[in-house]
Coordinates of C-alpha atoms in Angstrom, one line a residue:
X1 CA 84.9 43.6 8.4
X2 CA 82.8 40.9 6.9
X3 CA 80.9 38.5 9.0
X4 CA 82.4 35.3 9.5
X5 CA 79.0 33.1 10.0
X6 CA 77.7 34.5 6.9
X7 CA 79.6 31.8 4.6
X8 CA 80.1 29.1 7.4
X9 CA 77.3 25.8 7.1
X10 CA 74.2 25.8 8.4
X11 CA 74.3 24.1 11.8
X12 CA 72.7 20.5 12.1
X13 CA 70.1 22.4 15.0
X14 CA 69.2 24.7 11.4
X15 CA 68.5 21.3 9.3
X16 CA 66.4 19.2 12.1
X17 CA 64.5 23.1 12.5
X18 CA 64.4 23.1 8.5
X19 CA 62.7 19.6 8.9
X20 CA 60.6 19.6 11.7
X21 CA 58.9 22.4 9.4
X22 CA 58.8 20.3 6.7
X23 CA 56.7 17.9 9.0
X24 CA 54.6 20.5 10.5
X25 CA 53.7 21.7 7.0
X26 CA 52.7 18.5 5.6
X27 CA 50.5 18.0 8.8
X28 CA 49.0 21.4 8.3
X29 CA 48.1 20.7 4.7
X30 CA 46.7 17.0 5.5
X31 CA 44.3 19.1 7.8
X32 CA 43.5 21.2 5.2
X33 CA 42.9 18.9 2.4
X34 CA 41.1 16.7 5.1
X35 CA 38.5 19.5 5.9
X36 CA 38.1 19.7 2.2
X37 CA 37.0 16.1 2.1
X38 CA 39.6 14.6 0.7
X39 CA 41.2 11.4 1.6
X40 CA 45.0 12.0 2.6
X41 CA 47.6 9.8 3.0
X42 CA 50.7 12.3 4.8
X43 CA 53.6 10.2 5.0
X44 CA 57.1 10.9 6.7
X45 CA 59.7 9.5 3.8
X46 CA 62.5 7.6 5.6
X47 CA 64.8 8.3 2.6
X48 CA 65.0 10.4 -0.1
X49 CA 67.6 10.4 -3.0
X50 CA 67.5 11.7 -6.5
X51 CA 68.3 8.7 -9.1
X52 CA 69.9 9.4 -12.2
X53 CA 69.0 7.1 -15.2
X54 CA 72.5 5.6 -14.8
X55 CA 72.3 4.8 -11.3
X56 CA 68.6 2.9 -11.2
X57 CA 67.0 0.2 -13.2
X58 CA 67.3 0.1 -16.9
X59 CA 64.6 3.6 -18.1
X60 CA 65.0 4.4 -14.3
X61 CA 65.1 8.2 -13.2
X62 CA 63.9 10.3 -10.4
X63 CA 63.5 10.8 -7.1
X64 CA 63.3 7.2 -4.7
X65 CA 61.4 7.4 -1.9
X66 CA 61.7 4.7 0.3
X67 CA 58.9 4.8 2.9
X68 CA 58.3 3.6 6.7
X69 CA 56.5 -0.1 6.3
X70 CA 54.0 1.2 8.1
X71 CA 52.6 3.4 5.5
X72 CA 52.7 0.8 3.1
X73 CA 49.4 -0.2 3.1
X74 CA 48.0 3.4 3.2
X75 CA 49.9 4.0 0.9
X76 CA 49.2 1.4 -2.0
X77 CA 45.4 2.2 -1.4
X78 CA 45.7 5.6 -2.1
X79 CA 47.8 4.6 -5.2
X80 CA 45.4 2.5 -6.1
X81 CA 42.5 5.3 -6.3
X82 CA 43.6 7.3 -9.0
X83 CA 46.0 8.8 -11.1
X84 CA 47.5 11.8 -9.5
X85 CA 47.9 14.5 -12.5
X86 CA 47.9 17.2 -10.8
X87 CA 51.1 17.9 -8.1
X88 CA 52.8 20.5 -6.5
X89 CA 55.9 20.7 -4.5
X90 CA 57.2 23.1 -1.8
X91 CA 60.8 23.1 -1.2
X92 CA 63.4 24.6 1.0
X93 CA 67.3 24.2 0.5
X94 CA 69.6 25.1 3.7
X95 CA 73.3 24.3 3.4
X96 CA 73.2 21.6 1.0
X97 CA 70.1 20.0 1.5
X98 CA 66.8 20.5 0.1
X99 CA 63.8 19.8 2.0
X100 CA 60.7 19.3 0.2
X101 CA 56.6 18.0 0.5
X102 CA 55.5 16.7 -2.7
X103 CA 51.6 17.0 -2.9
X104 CA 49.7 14.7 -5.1
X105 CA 46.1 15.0 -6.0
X106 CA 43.4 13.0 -7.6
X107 CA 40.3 14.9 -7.6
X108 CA 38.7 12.2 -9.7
X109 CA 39.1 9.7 -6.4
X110 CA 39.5 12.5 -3.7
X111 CA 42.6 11.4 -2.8
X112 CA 45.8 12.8 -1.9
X113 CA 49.3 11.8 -0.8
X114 CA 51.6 14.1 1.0
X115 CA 55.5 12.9 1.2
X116 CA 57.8 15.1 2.9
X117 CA 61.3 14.1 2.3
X118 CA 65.3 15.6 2.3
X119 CA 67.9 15.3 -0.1
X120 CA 71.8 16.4 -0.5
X121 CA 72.3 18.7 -3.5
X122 CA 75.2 17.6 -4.1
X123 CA 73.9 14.1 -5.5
X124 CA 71.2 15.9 -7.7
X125 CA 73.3 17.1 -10.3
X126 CA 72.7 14.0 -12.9
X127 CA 69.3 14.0 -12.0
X128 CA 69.0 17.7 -13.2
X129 CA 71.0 17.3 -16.4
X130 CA 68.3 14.1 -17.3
X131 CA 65.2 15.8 -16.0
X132 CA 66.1 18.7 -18.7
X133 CA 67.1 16.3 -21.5
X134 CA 64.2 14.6 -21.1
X135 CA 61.1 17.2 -19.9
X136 CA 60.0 14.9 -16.7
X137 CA 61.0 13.5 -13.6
X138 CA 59.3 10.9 -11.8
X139 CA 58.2 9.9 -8.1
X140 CA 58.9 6.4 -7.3
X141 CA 58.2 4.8 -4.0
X142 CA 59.6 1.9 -2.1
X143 CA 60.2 0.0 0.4
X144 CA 63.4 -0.5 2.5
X145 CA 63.8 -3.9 0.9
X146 CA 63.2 -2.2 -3.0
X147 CA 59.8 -3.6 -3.0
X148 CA 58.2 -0.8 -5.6
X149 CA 55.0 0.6 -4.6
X150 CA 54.8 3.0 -7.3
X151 CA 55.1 5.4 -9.7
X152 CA 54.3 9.4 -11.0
X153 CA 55.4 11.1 -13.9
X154 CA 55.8 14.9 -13.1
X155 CA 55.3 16.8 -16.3
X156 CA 56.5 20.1 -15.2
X157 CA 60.2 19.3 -13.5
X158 CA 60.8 22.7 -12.5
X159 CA 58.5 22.5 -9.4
X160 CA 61.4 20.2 -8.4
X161 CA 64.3 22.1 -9.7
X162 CA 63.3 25.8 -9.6
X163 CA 65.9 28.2 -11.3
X164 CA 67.8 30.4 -8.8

C-alpha cells in the first residue's frame, strides 16, 4: 500500500526549517568570505518574486528583491564598489517554493553581497520562458516603496533555473 504522506505538501514547519537554513547558510558563507577578507553585505530579502517582462517596467525582467530599509545603506555601498560579474546561486525547492542565496562577488573591490530570498514556483513560469528567449536574467533590488537600488545581469540563467 503506498504511503499517503509521500504526495501530500510539505508542512509550513518544513518551509520555515527550509528557510531558517537558508539563513544559516548565508551567515556561514558571510563568515567565510569575511575570513577571506572580503567585505560582505548578507542581507535577509523581505520579498522575493520573479518578474516577467510583461509584468515590470517597460525592458523589465527578473527577480525583485525588495529589501529591509535597514540594509539599504549597506547595501548601495557595496553596489557602489564594483561590478559583481561573477555569482553563484544555491537553491532549494520544497513544496512549491524555492529557497535560494544568490552570492555576488567583486574581487576587483573585495566586495560581496549575499541575499537569501523565497519564491512560489508557480509564479516563475513567464520568467523561465523569457530568461530562455533571452539568455539572461537579472537581480534587481528595491525598496518597499519601489525605490530601485540596483541592478545585475546574470549571464548564465541556469544557476537560477537548473534542469530537473
Amino acid at each position: 500500500m503506498p504511503d499517503p504522506t509521500e504526495d501530500s505538501p510539505p508542512s509550513v514547519d518544513a518551509r520555515k526549517d527550509a528557510w531558517r537554513r537558508t539563513l544559516q547558510e548565508m551567515e556561514s558563507i558571510a563568515a567565510e568570505l569575511d575570513e577571506e577578507g572580503w567585505e560582505t553585505v548578507a542581507i535577509p530579502v523581505g520579498h522575493a518574486a520573479p518578474e516577467p517582462p510583461e509584468a515590470g517596467e517597460e525592458g523589465r525582467f527578473g527577480f525583485v528583491h525588495v529589501i529591509p530599509g535597514n540594509y539599504e545603506s549597506a547595501f548601495r555601498e557595496a553596489f557602489d564598489a564594483g561590478g559583481f560579474e561573477r555569482y553563484d546561486v544555491f537553491r532549494q525547492e520544497i513544496g512549491g517554493k524555492v529557497f535560494f542565496l544568490l552570492q555576488l562577488l567583486d574581487p576587483p573591490s573585495g566586495t560581496a553581497i549575499l541575499l537569501a530570498a523565497q519564491y512560489d514556483t508557480q509564479h516563475s513560469g513567464p520568467l523561465e520562458s523569457a530568461v530562455e528567449e533571452e539568455g539572461v536574467v537579472y537581480t534587481h533590488v528595491q525598496k518597499l516603496d519601489t525605490t530601485h537600488l540596483g541592478s545585475f545581469r546574470h549571464d548564465e540563467p541556469g544557476k537560477f533555473f537548473p534542469e530537473d
